[in-house]
Coordinates of C-alpha atoms in Angstrom, one line a residue:
M1 CA 80.0 112.6 95.3
Q2 CA 80.0 114.2 98.7
F3 CA 83.1 114.8 100.9
K4 CA 83.7 115.0 104.6
F5 CA 86.7 117.1 105.5
G6 CA 88.3 119.4 108.0
G7 CA 89.9 122.8 107.2
I8 CA 93.2 124.0 108.7
H9 CA 91.7 124.0 112.2
K10 CA 90.9 120.3 111.7
A11 CA 94.0 119.3 109.8
I12 CA 95.4 117.0 112.3
L13 CA 93.4 113.8 111.8
G14 CA 94.3 110.2 112.5
A15 CA 94.4 107.8 115.4
T16 CA 96.3 105.2 117.4
L17 CA 98.6 102.6 115.9
G18 CA 96.7 99.6 117.2
L19 CA 95.3 97.3 114.5
M20 CA 91.6 96.7 114.7
S21 CA 90.1 93.3 113.9
L22 CA 87.6 93.1 111.1
T23 CA 84.1 93.9 112.4
A24 CA 80.7 94.0 110.7
D25 CA 77.0 94.3 111.2
A26 CA 74.1 94.6 108.8
A27 CA 74.9 98.2 107.9
H28 CA 78.7 98.6 107.9
Q29 CA 82.0 96.8 107.9
I30 CA 85.5 97.9 108.9
V31 CA 88.3 97.1 106.4
N32 CA 92.0 97.0 107.4
V33 CA 94.2 98.4 104.5
A34 CA 97.9 97.3 104.7
G35 CA 100.4 100.0 103.9
T36 CA 101.8 97.8 101.1
A37 CA 98.4 97.3 99.4
G38 CA 97.8 98.6 95.9
P39 CA 94.4 100.0 95.2
W40 CA 93.7 97.6 92.3
N41 CA 95.4 94.7 90.6
W42 CA 96.6 95.3 87.0
E43 CA 98.3 93.4 84.2
L44 CA 99.5 94.9 81.0
G45 CA 97.3 93.8 78.2
G46 CA 94.9 92.2 80.8
L47 CA 93.1 93.2 83.9
N48 CA 93.0 97.0 84.3
G49 CA 95.9 97.3 81.8
D50 CA 95.0 100.9 81.2
Y51 CA 95.5 101.7 84.9
A52 CA 99.0 100.4 85.5
Y53 CA 101.1 102.0 88.2
G54 CA 104.4 101.5 90.0
L55 CA 107.1 99.0 89.1
G56 CA 106.6 97.5 85.6
A57 CA 104.0 100.0 84.5
D58 CA 106.2 101.0 81.6
G59 CA 106.3 97.5 80.3
S60 CA 109.8 96.8 81.7
D61 CA 110.7 93.5 83.4
A62 CA 110.3 95.1 86.9
I63 CA 107.9 93.1 89.0
P64 CA 105.2 95.1 90.8
D65 CA 105.6 94.8 94.5
Y66 CA 102.2 95.9 95.8
T67 CA 100.1 93.4 97.9
P68 CA 96.5 92.8 96.9
P69 CA 94.0 95.6 97.7
A70 CA 91.7 95.3 100.8
R71 CA 88.4 94.3 99.3
L72 CA 84.8 94.2 100.5
K73 CA 81.8 92.7 98.7
L74 CA 79.1 95.3 99.0
A75 CA 76.2 92.9 99.0
D76 CA 77.5 91.7 102.4
I77 CA 76.4 95.0 103.9
G78 CA 73.3 95.3 101.8
I79 CA 74.5 97.9 99.2
G80 CA 73.5 97.6 95.5
A81 CA 73.3 99.7 92.4
G82 CA 71.6 103.1 93.2
D83 CA 72.1 102.8 96.9
S84 CA 74.1 105.3 98.9
I85 CA 77.5 104.2 100.2
Y86 CA 79.5 106.0 102.9
I87 CA 83.2 105.5 103.2
T88 CA 85.1 106.9 106.2
Y89 CA 88.7 106.8 107.3
L90 CA 88.7 105.7 111.0
D91 CA 92.3 105.4 112.2
G92 CA 95.7 104.0 111.6
L93 CA 99.0 105.3 110.2
T94 CA 101.4 104.3 107.4
N95 CA 104.8 105.3 106.1
A96 CA 106.1 105.1 102.5
F97 CA 109.8 105.1 103.6
G98 CA 110.1 102.0 105.8
D99 CA 110.0 104.1 109.0
V100 CA 107.6 104.2 111.9
P101 CA 104.1 104.8 110.6
N102 CA 103.3 108.5 111.0
V103 CA 100.8 109.7 108.3
N104 CA 97.1 109.2 108.0
N105 CA 94.8 108.8 105.0
N106 CA 96.1 112.0 103.5
G107 CA 99.6 110.5 103.2
H108 CA 102.8 112.5 103.1
V109 CA 101.2 115.9 102.5
G110 CA 103.8 118.2 101.0
S111 CA 105.7 115.4 99.2
V112 CA 106.9 116.1 95.6
F113 CA 105.4 112.7 94.7
K114 CA 101.8 113.4 94.0
D115 CA 99.1 113.7 91.2
D116 CA 100.7 113.0 87.8
E117 CA 104.3 113.3 89.0
L118 CA 106.5 110.2 88.6
G119 CA 107.5 108.4 91.7
S120 CA 111.1 107.6 92.7
S121 CA 110.9 104.5 90.5
G122 CA 110.3 106.7 87.4
Q123 CA 106.8 105.2 87.2
V124 CA 103.3 106.8 87.7
L125 CA 101.4 106.5 91.0
P126 CA 97.7 105.5 91.1
S127 CA 97.0 109.2 91.4
Y128 CA 97.9 109.6 87.8
Y129 CA 94.4 108.4 87.0
Y130 CA 92.6 110.9 89.3
E131 CA 93.0 114.0 87.2
S132 CA 90.1 116.0 88.7
E133 CA 91.8 115.9 92.1
W134 CA 95.2 117.1 91.0
G135 CA 96.4 120.3 92.7
K136 CA 97.0 122.1 89.4
N137 CA 93.4 121.5 88.5
Q138 CA 92.3 123.0 91.8
D139 CA 94.6 126.0 91.7
P140 CA 96.9 126.4 88.7
D141 CA 98.7 129.3 90.4
D142 CA 99.5 127.4 93.6
P143 CA 99.1 123.6 93.1
A144 CA 101.6 122.4 95.7
P145 CA 99.3 122.4 98.8
Y146 CA 96.6 120.4 97.0
G147 CA 96.0 117.0 95.3
L148 CA 96.7 113.4 96.0
F149 CA 100.0 112.9 97.8
L150 CA 102.3 109.9 98.3
Q151 CA 100.7 107.2 100.5
S152 CA 97.2 108.8 100.5
L153 CA 94.2 106.4 100.7
V154 CA 92.8 105.6 97.2
G155 CA 90.7 102.8 95.8
A156 CA 88.1 101.7 93.2
L157 CA 84.7 100.2 92.7
T158 CA 85.1 96.9 90.7
D159 CA 83.0 94.1 89.3
D160 CA 83.3 90.5 90.6
G161 CA 86.4 90.0 88.5
G162 CA 88.3 93.0 89.8
N163 CA 87.7 95.2 86.7
I164 CA 87.5 98.9 87.6
V165 CA 84.1 100.4 87.4
Q166 CA 84.8 103.7 89.1
L167 CA 87.8 105.2 90.9
L168 CA 87.5 106.8 94.3
S169 CA 89.8 108.4 96.9
V170 CA 89.6 109.1 100.6
G171 CA 92.7 111.1 101.0
S172 CA 92.5 114.2 98.8
V173 CA 93.8 117.6 100.0
I174 CA 91.4 120.0 98.5
K175 CA 91.2 123.8 98.2
L176 CA 88.7 125.6 100.4
D177 CA 88.1 129.3 100.8
S178 CA 89.8 129.1 104.1
G179 CA 92.8 127.1 102.8
Q180 CA 93.5 123.4 102.8
G181 CA 90.7 120.9 103.4
F182 CA 91.7 117.3 104.4
V183 CA 89.2 114.8 103.1
Y184 CA 88.5 111.8 105.4
G185 CA 85.1 110.6 104.2
I186 CA 83.1 110.4 101.0
S187 CA 79.6 109.4 100.0
F188 CA 77.9 108.7 96.6
E189 CA 75.4 106.4 94.9
L190 CA 76.7 103.1 93.8
P191 CA 76.9 102.7 90.0
V192 CA 75.6 99.8 88.0
G193 CA 78.1 97.0 87.7
A194 CA 80.0 97.7 90.9
T195 CA 80.0 94.8 93.3
Y196 CA 83.1 95.4 95.3
V197 CA 84.9 98.3 96.9
Q198 CA 88.7 98.0 97.4
F199 CA 91.4 100.1 98.9
G200 CA 95.2 100.7 98.7
L201 CA 97.8 103.4 99.0
N202 CA 99.1 105.9 96.5
D203 CA 102.6 104.8 95.8
D204 CA 104.9 103.3 93.2
I205 CA 107.3 101.3 95.5
F206 CA 105.3 99.3 98.1
G207 CA 107.7 96.8 99.5
D208 CA 109.1 99.1 102.1
N209 CA 105.8 100.6 103.3
T210 CA 104.8 100.1 106.9
G211 CA 101.6 100.4 109.0
S212 CA 97.9 100.1 108.0
L213 CA 94.7 102.1 108.0
N214 CA 91.2 101.2 109.1
V215 CA 88.3 102.2 106.8
C216 CA 84.6 102.0 107.5
V217 CA 82.2 101.2 104.6
S218 CA 78.5 101.8 105.4
S219 CA 75.0 102.0 104.0
V220 CA 74.0 104.4 106.7
D221 CA 75.3 108.0 107.1
E222 CA 77.5 108.5 110.2
E223 CA 77.1 104.8 111.1
C224 CA 80.9 104.8 111.7
G225 CA 81.1 108.2 113.3
T226 CA 82.7 111.4 111.9
S227 CA 85.3 112.4 114.5
P228 CA 88.6 110.5 114.2
V229 CA 90.9 110.7 117.1
P230 CA 93.7 113.3 116.5
V231 CA 97.3 112.2 116.0
P232 CA 99.9 113.9 118.3
G233 CA 101.2 117.0 116.6
A234 CA 104.9 115.9 116.8
V235 CA 104.1 112.7 114.9
W236 CA 101.9 114.4 112.3
M237 CA 104.3 117.2 111.5
F238 CA 106.7 114.8 109.8
G239 CA 104.7 114.6 106.6
S240 CA 102.1 117.3 106.8
A241 CA 101.4 120.8 105.5
I242 CA 100.1 122.7 108.5
A243 CA 98.8 126.2 107.6
G244 CA 99.9 125.7 104.0
L245 CA 103.6 125.2 104.8
A246 CA 104.8 122.2 102.8
T247 CA 107.6 120.0 103.9
Y248 CA 109.1 118.4 100.9
L249 CA 110.3 114.8 101.4
R250 CA 113.6 113.6 100.0
R251 CA 113.6 111.2 97.0
R252 CA 114.2 107.6 98.0
V253 CA 117.6 106.3 97.1

């Protein structure tokens, strides 16, 4: 899997708050991902039961509050098994605390809610299942700046029934020789059995989330462009880790 990312000098990524309508042509489609969307549907003992997250994941009576993932049938843009797929975050902002949307696809960078840490509900986030991207696996001596943070963009490849074939993320904060790298695009070959790509956010409580993100899925490299419009610095600073300085967000009450 290949990543597109920016180092510290490209850390401020994002775009305007305007919602884009769904657009498509023969090679790509733009998908709008609601801030309340989970990356996959799950049911204990049923669909994706081994990938439960958020409210009710521990088998309690709590009812999951995520909305369905944003979903695209890959055949609609001519992508099948063995073909290359390119996924790029375009624009949009969300917020996991019911406030004005202010974080891009990397989410609330610096939050204590990330990787395999429990969310404020006491349940795991979807990032629990992305072990290779955890900060402690990138740098055991200094894991805090890296990993999959609260409200980062995550997703999955599924079959027609919604069963997970492969996990994917478009929001990792990764370690580079120069410091933090902020992933905003990925590319890879589509595995056998995957017919849909779907997206949601990395969270455990979704009902108070705001905003949305726009994601381009394409069969052609750079079909959707590679230079997202920057977010104003004052907006981005709320939940980011510029130059490796993490701002830890308070636990929800």
